[in-house]
Amino acid sequence: EAQVTQNPRYLITVTGKKLTVTCSQNMNHEYMSWYRQDPGLGLRQIYYSMNVEVTDKGDVPEGYKVSRKEKRNFPLILESPSPNQTSLYFCASRLFGTGSNQPQHFGDGTRLSIL
Amino acid sequence: AQSVAQPEDQVNVAEGNPLTVKCTYSVSGNPYLFWYVQYPNRGLQFLLKYITGDNLVKGSYGFEAEFNKSQTSFHLKKPSALVSDSALYFCAVRDISDQLIWGAGTKLIIKP
């Protein structure tokens, strides 16, 4: 089954404790992206990657890091989480280039609470 | 600045009635247009898209959307609403830079 898998689904942690949210897709998609969803603000892109070893900042990259060492994986790293990063996070993937008219596939989300 | 507007935070419709969720955009060129749905505790699911051609596009779960170039709108519609259609709906536009611009979302509530 084609899917985007995020882990964990829920996490409560404390300020300053480094955490990683993993994302993996099995569709051989070039393009992967991280979003955060906050009430009234819709989806805001944090980082995206157009292929292995190619990453770029989205609209709200501050406080986040990503890496793309393999095509299927795109982890989101919070080196020193703060309460304003409490949010619902989504990973998404799609084809790139000639596939840019294709929709994105989303994971089920990770709800992060930073105390 | 490029933007996508969903002017209604919430839309309430009685079951069996037609529904419309509005989306307008301000994006240069000929963008690709998408609708996604989000059910509670789930990720977004693709509903339908407009790339080119017929202005009325059909998608999943009986939804359709009408593209209007002169009004730069892409409204989501369904002839007869179901309670199970209750969810959060997002409009998105892909511009020439290949990035998606998202609307803020519209909560659709279908009452029995």
PDB file of C-alpha atoms in Angstrom:
ATOM      1  CA  GLU A   1       0.000   0.000   0.000  1.00  0.00           C
ATOM      2  CA  ALA A   2       1.309   3.448  -0.980  1.00  0.00           C
ATOM      3  CA  GLN A   3       1.781   5.470   2.138  1.00  0.00           C
ATOM      4  CA  VAL A   4       3.635   8.113   4.091  1.00  0.00           C
ATOM      5  CA  THR A   5       4.476   6.955   7.609  1.00  0.00           C
ATOM      6  CA  GLN A   6       5.253   9.310  10.451  1.00  0.00           C
ATOM      7  CA  ASN A   7       6.466   8.431  13.913  1.00  0.00           C
ATOM      8  CA  PRO A   8       5.620   9.081  16.636  1.00  0.00           C
ATOM      9  CA  ARG A   9       1.956  10.013  16.288  1.00  0.00           C
ATOM     10  CA  TYR A  10       1.924  11.739  19.657  1.00  0.00           C
ATOM     11  CA  LEU A  11       4.730  13.133  21.784  1.00  0.00           C
ATOM     12  CA  ILE A  12       4.793  15.179  24.953  1.00  0.00           C
ATOM     13  CA  THR A  13       8.207  16.467  25.900  1.00  0.00           C
ATOM     14  CA  VAL A  14       9.960  19.318  27.659  1.00  0.00           C
ATOM     15  CA  THR A  15      11.673  22.459  26.476  1.00  0.00           C
ATOM     16  CA  GLY A  16      15.183  21.913  25.227  1.00  0.00           C
ATOM     17  CA  LYS A  17      15.103  18.140  24.856  1.00  0.00           C
ATOM     18  CA  LYS A  18      16.114  17.267  21.310  1.00  0.00           C
ATOM     19  CA  LEU A  19      13.607  15.217  19.341  1.00  0.00           C
ATOM     20  CA  THR A  20      13.257  13.713  15.893  1.00  0.00           C
ATOM     21  CA  VAL A  21      10.068  12.963  14.000  1.00  0.00           C
ATOM     22  CA  THR A  22      10.624  10.376  11.321  1.00  0.00           C
ATOM     23  CA  CYS A  23       8.927  10.298   7.935  1.00  0.00           C
ATOM     24  CA  SER A  24       9.155   7.548   5.356  1.00  0.00           C
ATOM     25  CA  GLN A  25       7.413   7.058   2.007  1.00  0.00           C
ATOM     26  CA  ASN A  26       7.280   3.969  -0.190  1.00  0.00           C
ATOM     27  CA  MET A  27       6.270   5.595  -3.484  1.00  0.00           C
ATOM     28  CA  ASN A  28       9.736   6.550  -4.741  1.00  0.00           C
ATOM     29  CA  HIS A  29       8.734  10.219  -4.644  1.00  0.00           C
ATOM     30  CA  GLU A  30      11.432  12.811  -5.193  1.00  0.00           C
ATOM     31  CA  TYR A  31       9.678  15.623  -3.366  1.00  0.00           C
ATOM     32  CA  MET A  32       9.072  15.546   0.385  1.00  0.00           C
ATOM     33  CA  SER A  33       7.879  18.259   2.694  1.00  0.00           C
ATOM     34  CA  TRP A  34       7.108  19.056   6.313  1.00  0.00           C
ATOM     35  CA  TYR A  35       4.180  21.207   7.427  1.00  0.00           C
ATOM     36  CA  ARG A  36       2.824  22.397  10.694  1.00  0.00           C
ATOM     37  CA  GLN A  37      -0.883  22.953  11.198  1.00  0.00           C
ATOM     38  CA  ASP A  38      -2.148  25.459  13.720  1.00  0.00           C
ATOM     39  CA  PRO A  39      -5.762  26.572  14.270  1.00  0.00           C
ATOM     40  CA  GLY A  40      -6.726  29.447  12.004  1.00  0.00           C
ATOM     41  CA  LEU A  41      -3.389  29.367  10.181  1.00  0.00           C
ATOM     42  CA  GLY A  42      -3.904  26.401   7.919  1.00  0.00           C
ATOM     43  CA  LEU A  43      -0.812  24.560   6.746  1.00  0.00           C
ATOM     44  CA  ARG A  44       2.566  26.237   6.824  1.00  0.00           C
ATOM     45  CA  GLN A  45       5.553  24.659   5.164  1.00  0.00           C
ATOM     46  CA  ILE A  46       8.631  24.184   7.332  1.00  0.00           C
ATOM     47  CA  TYR A  47      11.144  22.570   4.963  1.00  0.00           C
ATOM     48  CA  TYR A  48      11.026  20.711   1.706  1.00  0.00           C
ATOM     49  CA  SER A  49      13.326  18.516  -0.332  1.00  0.00           C
ATOM     50  CA  MET A  50      13.330  18.031  -4.086  1.00  0.00           C
ATOM     51  CA  ASN A  51      15.618  15.016  -3.964  1.00  0.00           C
ATOM     52  CA  VAL A  52      18.349  13.318  -1.987  1.00  0.00           C
ATOM     53  CA  GLU A  53      20.757  15.805  -0.374  1.00  0.00           C
ATOM     54  CA  VAL A  54      18.632  18.740  -1.626  1.00  0.00           C
ATOM     55  CA  THR A  55      16.672  20.607   1.047  1.00  0.00           C
ATOM     56  CA  ASP A  56      15.311  24.119   1.284  1.00  0.00           C
ATOM     57  CA  LYS A  57      13.511  26.334   3.736  1.00  0.00           C
ATOM     58  CA  GLY A  58       9.787  26.794   3.626  1.00  0.00           C
ATOM     59  CA  ASP A  59       7.802  29.560   5.252  1.00  0.00           C
ATOM     60  CA  VAL A  60       8.553  28.779   8.920  1.00  0.00           C
ATOM     61  CA  PRO A  61      11.954  27.026   9.178  1.00  0.00           C
ATOM     62  CA  GLU A  62      13.210  28.636  12.393  1.00  0.00           C
ATOM     63  CA  GLY A  63      13.934  26.086  15.110  1.00  0.00           C
ATOM     64  CA  TYR A  64      13.831  23.078  12.783  1.00  0.00           C
ATOM     65  CA  LYS A  65      16.328  20.997  10.842  1.00  0.00           C
ATOM     66  CA  VAL A  66      15.880  18.304   8.238  1.00  0.00           C
ATOM     67  CA  SER A  67      18.032  15.882   6.325  1.00  0.00           C
ATOM     68  CA  ARG A  68      17.528  13.826   3.178  1.00  0.00           C
ATOM     69  CA  LYS A  69      20.178  11.141   3.045  1.00  0.00           C
ATOM     70  CA  GLU A  70      17.895   8.596   1.416  1.00  0.00           C
ATOM     71  CA  LYS A  71      15.047   9.089  -1.010  1.00  0.00           C
ATOM     72  CA  ARG A  72      12.448   7.458   1.182  1.00  0.00           C
ATOM     73  CA  ASN A  73      13.243   9.217   4.496  1.00  0.00           C
ATOM     74  CA  PHE A  74      12.913  12.841   5.540  1.00  0.00           C
ATOM     75  CA  PRO A  75      13.257  13.297   9.313  1.00  0.00           C
ATOM     76  CA  LEU A  76      12.337  16.520  11.091  1.00  0.00           C
ATOM     77  CA  ILE A  77      14.661  17.496  13.916  1.00  0.00           C
ATOM     78  CA  LEU A  78      13.958  19.913  16.739  1.00  0.00           C
ATOM     79  CA  GLU A  79      17.341  20.536  18.347  1.00  0.00           C
ATOM     80  CA  SER A  80      16.002  22.583  21.265  1.00  0.00           C
ATOM     81  CA  PRO A  81      12.214  22.498  21.240  1.00  0.00           C
ATOM     82  CA  SER A  82      10.257  25.399  22.674  1.00  0.00           C
ATOM     83  CA  PRO A  83       6.566  25.693  23.617  1.00  0.00           C
ATOM     84  CA  ASN A  84       5.776  27.702  20.454  1.00  0.00           C
ATOM     85  CA  GLN A  85       6.587  24.556  18.483  1.00  0.00           C
ATOM     86  CA  THR A  86       3.627  22.783  20.005  1.00  0.00           C
ATOM     87  CA  SER A  87       1.629  21.883  16.933  1.00  0.00           C
ATOM     88  CA  LEU A  88       0.350  19.206  14.603  1.00  0.00           C
ATOM     89  CA  TYR A  89       2.990  18.213  12.058  1.00  0.00           C
ATOM     90  CA  PHE A  90       2.516  16.556   8.696  1.00  0.00           C
ATOM     91  CA  CYS A  91       4.952  15.002   6.302  1.00  0.00           C
ATOM     92  CA  ALA A  92       4.003  14.817   2.629  1.00  0.00           C
ATOM     93  CA  SER A  93       5.494  13.512  -0.590  1.00  0.00           C
ATOM     94  CA  ARG A  94       4.850  13.657  -4.316  1.00  0.00           C
ATOM     95  CA  LEU A  95       6.502  13.267  -7.667  1.00  0.00           C
ATOM     96  CA  PHE A  96       8.614  16.178  -8.794  1.00  0.00           C
ATOM     97  CA  GLY A  97       9.274  17.744 -12.178  1.00  0.00           C
ATOM     98  CA  THR A  98       6.916  16.322 -14.742  1.00  0.00           C
ATOM     99  CA  GLY A  99       4.836  15.043 -11.838  1.00  0.00           C
ATOM    100  CA  SER A 100       4.250  18.486 -10.397  1.00  0.00           C
ATOM    101  CA  ASN A 101       0.569  18.344 -11.340  1.00  0.00           C
ATOM    102  CA  GLN A 102       0.246  15.331  -9.064  1.00  0.00           C
ATOM    103  CA  PRO A 103      -1.231  15.634  -5.592  1.00  0.00           C
ATOM    104  CA  GLN A 104       0.700  15.255  -2.398  1.00  0.00           C
ATOM    105  CA  HIS A 105       0.353  12.226  -0.174  1.00  0.00           C
ATOM    106  CA  PHE A 106       0.222  12.983   3.531  1.00  0.00           C
ATOM    107  CA  GLY A 107       1.124  11.088   6.648  1.00  0.00           C
ATOM    108  CA  ASP A 108      -1.399  10.868   9.473  1.00  0.00           C
ATOM    109  CA  GLY A 109       0.320  13.563  11.485  1.00  0.00           C
ATOM    110  CA  THR A 110       2.377  13.926  14.655  1.00  0.00           C
ATOM    111  CA  ARG A 111       0.939  15.887  17.522  1.00  0.00           C
ATOM    112  CA  LEU A 112       3.775  17.487  19.494  1.00  0.00           C
ATOM    113  CA  SER A 113       3.344  19.124  22.882  1.00  0.00           C
ATOM    114  CA  ILE A 114       6.345  20.989  24.259  1.00  0.00           C
ATOM    115  CA  LEU A 115       5.999  21.834  27.940  1.00  0.00           C
TER     116      LEU A 115
ATOM    117  CA  ALA B   1       1.735  38.549  -2.744  1.00  0.00           C
ATOM    118  CA  GLN B   2       0.320  35.277  -3.893  1.00  0.00           C
ATOM    119  CA  SER B   3      -2.474  33.941  -1.757  1.00  0.00           C
ATOM    120  CA  VAL B   4      -5.367  31.544  -1.481  1.00  0.00           C
ATOM    121  CA  ALA B   5      -8.514  32.585   0.361  1.00  0.00           C
ATOM    122  CA  GLN B   6     -11.214  30.416   1.852  1.00  0.00           C
ATOM    123  CA  PRO B   7     -13.584  33.123   3.034  1.00  0.00           C
ATOM    124  CA  GLU B   8     -15.668  30.930   5.328  1.00  0.00           C
ATOM    125  CA  ASP B   9     -14.197  29.426   8.476  1.00  0.00           C
ATOM    126  CA  GLN B  10     -17.211  27.154   8.758  1.00  0.00           C
ATOM    127  CA  VAL B  11     -20.048  26.040   6.516  1.00  0.00           C
ATOM    128  CA  ASN B  12     -23.197  24.409   7.906  1.00  0.00           C
ATOM    129  CA  VAL B  13     -25.418  22.359   5.626  1.00  0.00           C
ATOM    130  CA  ALA B  14     -28.351  20.059   6.254  1.00  0.00           C
ATOM    131  CA  GLU B  15     -27.938  16.477   5.093  1.00  0.00           C
ATOM    132  CA  GLY B  16     -29.276  16.001   1.578  1.00  0.00           C
ATOM    133  CA  ASN B  17     -28.812  19.645   0.614  1.00  0.00           C
ATOM    134  CA  PRO B  18     -26.201  20.823  -1.862  1.00  0.00           C
ATOM    135  CA  LEU B  19     -22.991  22.206  -0.453  1.00  0.00           C
ATOM    136  CA  THR B  20     -20.423  24.709  -1.647  1.00  0.00           C
ATOM    137  CA  VAL B  21     -17.055  25.478  -0.088  1.00  0.00           C
ATOM    138  CA  LYS B  22     -15.486  28.564  -1.592  1.00  0.00           C
ATOM    139  CA  CYS B  23     -11.924  29.177  -2.702  1.00  0.00           C
ATOM    140  CA  THR B  24     -10.415  32.129  -4.518  1.00  0.00           C
ATOM    141  CA  TYR B  25      -6.800  32.680  -5.399  1.00  0.00           C
ATOM    142  CA  SER B  26      -4.350  35.351  -6.382  1.00  0.00           C
ATOM    143  CA  VAL B  27      -1.542  33.562  -8.208  1.00  0.00           C
ATOM    144  CA  SER B  28       0.178  34.510 -11.422  1.00  0.00           C
ATOM    145  CA  GLY B  29       0.208  32.347 -14.497  1.00  0.00           C
ATOM    146  CA  ASN B  30      -1.916  29.240 -14.975  1.00  0.00           C
ATOM    147  CA  PRO B  31      -1.684  27.457 -11.660  1.00  0.00           C
ATOM    148  CA  TYR B  32      -2.699  23.947 -10.728  1.00  0.00           C
ATOM    149  CA  LEU B  33      -5.589  23.871  -8.256  1.00  0.00           C
ATOM    150  CA  PHE B  34      -6.311  21.226  -5.624  1.00  0.00           C
ATOM    151  CA  TRP B  35      -8.826  20.341  -2.934  1.00  0.00           C
ATOM    152  CA  TYR B  36      -7.942  18.200   0.053  1.00  0.00           C
ATOM    153  CA  VAL B  37     -10.039  16.895   2.934  1.00  0.00           C
ATOM    154  CA  GLN B  38      -8.914  16.235   6.488  1.00  0.00           C
ATOM    155  CA  TYR B  39     -10.880  13.953   8.772  1.00  0.00           C
ATOM    156  CA  PRO B  40     -10.246  14.045  12.539  1.00  0.00           C
ATOM    157  CA  ASN B  41      -6.901  12.581  13.574  1.00  0.00           C
ATOM    158  CA  ARG B  42      -5.922  11.929   9.972  1.00  0.00           C
ATOM    159  CA  GLY B  43      -3.698  13.496   7.374  1.00  0.00           C
ATOM    160  CA  LEU B  44      -4.983  15.354   4.379  1.00  0.00           C
ATOM    161  CA  GLN B  45      -6.462  13.336   1.560  1.00  0.00           C
ATOM    162  CA  PHE B  46      -6.565  14.452  -2.057  1.00  0.00           C
ATOM    163  CA  LEU B  47     -10.063  15.066  -3.426  1.00  0.00           C
ATOM    164  CA  LEU B  48      -9.622  16.544  -6.885  1.00  0.00           C
ATOM    165  CA  LYS B  49      -7.527  18.833  -9.034  1.00  0.00           C
ATOM    166  CA  TYR B  50      -7.765  21.182 -11.980  1.00  0.00           C
ATOM    167  CA  ILE B  51      -4.874  21.239 -14.418  1.00  0.00           C
ATOM    168  CA  THR B  52      -6.425  22.269 -17.712  1.00  0.00           C
ATOM    169  CA  GLY B  53      -9.462  21.584 -19.867  1.00  0.00           C
ATOM    170  CA  ASP B  54     -13.055  21.265 -18.679  1.00  0.00           C
ATOM    171  CA  ASN B  55     -13.847  23.787 -15.975  1.00  0.00           C
ATOM    172  CA  LEU B  56     -15.873  21.258 -13.997  1.00  0.00           C
ATOM    173  CA  VAL B  57     -13.746  18.551 -12.459  1.00  0.00           C
ATOM    174  CA  LYS B  58     -15.013  15.527 -10.603  1.00  0.00           C
ATOM    175  CA  GLY B  59     -13.270  13.900  -7.694  1.00  0.00           C
ATOM    176  CA  SER B  60     -13.609  11.444  -4.856  1.00  0.00           C
ATOM    177  CA  TYR B  61     -16.710  10.864  -2.713  1.00  0.00           C
ATOM    178  CA  GLY B  62     -19.030  12.600  -5.180  1.00  0.00           C
ATOM    179  CA  PHE B  63     -17.322  15.975  -4.924  1.00  0.00           C
ATOM    180  CA  GLU B  64     -16.767  18.265  -7.862  1.00  0.00           C
ATOM    181  CA  ALA B  65     -15.236  21.692  -8.298  1.00  0.00           C
ATOM    182  CA  GLU B  66     -15.768  24.484 -10.751  1.00  0.00           C
ATOM    183  CA  PHE B  67     -12.847  26.487 -12.048  1.00  0.00           C
ATOM    184  CA  ASN B  68     -13.621  30.076 -13.021  1.00  0.00           C
ATOM    185  CA  LYS B  69     -10.647  31.839 -14.523  1.00  0.00           C
ATOM    186  CA  SER B  70     -12.200  35.294 -14.696  1.00  0.00           C
ATOM    187  CA  GLN B  71     -13.156  35.163 -11.027  1.00  0.00           C
ATOM    188  CA  THR B  72     -10.012  33.240 -10.044  1.00  0.00           C
ATOM    189  CA  SER B  73     -12.153  30.837  -8.082  1.00  0.00           C
ATOM    190  CA  PHE B  74     -12.240  27.096  -7.574  1.00  0.00           C
ATOM    191  CA  HIS B  75     -15.311  26.306  -5.480  1.00  0.00           C
ATOM    192  CA  LEU B  76     -15.911  22.809  -4.161  1.00  0.00           C
ATOM    193  CA  LYS B  77     -19.408  21.424  -4.558  1.00  0.00           C
ATOM    194  CA  LYS B  78     -21.520  18.391  -3.903  1.00  0.00           C
ATOM    195  CA  PRO B  79     -25.153  17.970  -4.968  1.00  0.00           C
ATOM    196  CA  SER B  80     -26.320  16.154  -1.840  1.00  0.00           C
ATOM    197  CA  ALA B  81     -24.385  16.347   1.420  1.00  0.00           C
ATOM    198  CA  LEU B  82     -23.828  13.405   3.743  1.00  0.00           C
ATOM    199  CA  VAL B  83     -23.137  13.562   7.473  1.00  0.00           C
ATOM    200  CA  SER B  84     -19.893  11.720   6.725  1.00  0.00           C
ATOM    201  CA  ASP B  85     -18.753  14.698   4.618  1.00  0.00           C
ATOM    202  CA  SER B  86     -18.212  16.657   7.832  1.00  0.00           C
ATOM    203  CA  ALA B  87     -14.503  17.469   7.874  1.00  0.00           C
ATOM    204  CA  LEU B  88     -11.957  20.202   7.292  1.00  0.00           C
ATOM    205  CA  TYR B  89     -11.435  21.160   3.645  1.00  0.00           C
ATOM    206  CA  PHE B  90      -8.377  22.831   2.203  1.00  0.00           C
ATOM    207  CA  CYS B  91      -7.882  24.537  -1.133  1.00  0.00           C
ATOM    208  CA  ALA B  92      -4.327  24.694  -2.487  1.00  0.00           C
ATOM    209  CA  VAL B  93      -2.725  26.251  -5.542  1.00  0.00           C
ATOM    210  CA  ARG B  94       0.593  25.278  -7.103  1.00  0.00           C
ATOM    211  CA  ASP B  95       2.319  28.233  -8.673  1.00  0.00           C
ATOM    212  CA  ILE B  96       5.047  28.483 -11.295  1.00  0.00           C
ATOM    213  CA  SER B  97       7.722  27.972  -8.660  1.00  0.00           C
ATOM    214  CA  ASP B  98       6.180  24.546  -8.042  1.00  0.00           C
ATOM    215  CA  GLN B  99       5.296  25.383  -4.447  1.00  0.00           C
ATOM    216  CA  LEU B 100       1.869  24.903  -2.922  1.00  0.00           C
ATOM    217  CA  ILE B 101       0.018  27.854  -1.460  1.00  0.00           C
ATOM    218  CA  TRP B 102      -2.648  26.791   1.016  1.00  0.00           C
ATOM    219  CA  GLY B 103      -5.914  28.263   2.107  1.00  0.00           C
ATOM    220  CA  ALA B 104      -6.630  28.395   5.843  1.00  0.00           C
ATOM    221  CA  GLY B 105      -9.246  25.675   5.645  1.00  0.00           C
ATOM    222  CA  THR B 106     -13.026  25.526   5.966  1.00  0.00           C
ATOM    223  CA  LYS B 107     -14.795  23.369   8.504  1.00  0.00           C
ATOM    224  CA  LEU B 108     -17.801  21.697   6.916  1.00  0.00           C
ATOM    225  CA  ILE B 109     -20.550  20.545   9.248  1.00  0.00           C
ATOM    226  CA  ILE B 110     -23.380  18.449   7.864  1.00  0.00           C
ATOM    227  CA  LYS B 111     -26.346  18.188  10.202  1.00  0.00           C
ATOM    228  CA  PRO B 112     -28.733  15.209  10.064  1.00  0.00           C
TER     229      PRO B 112
END
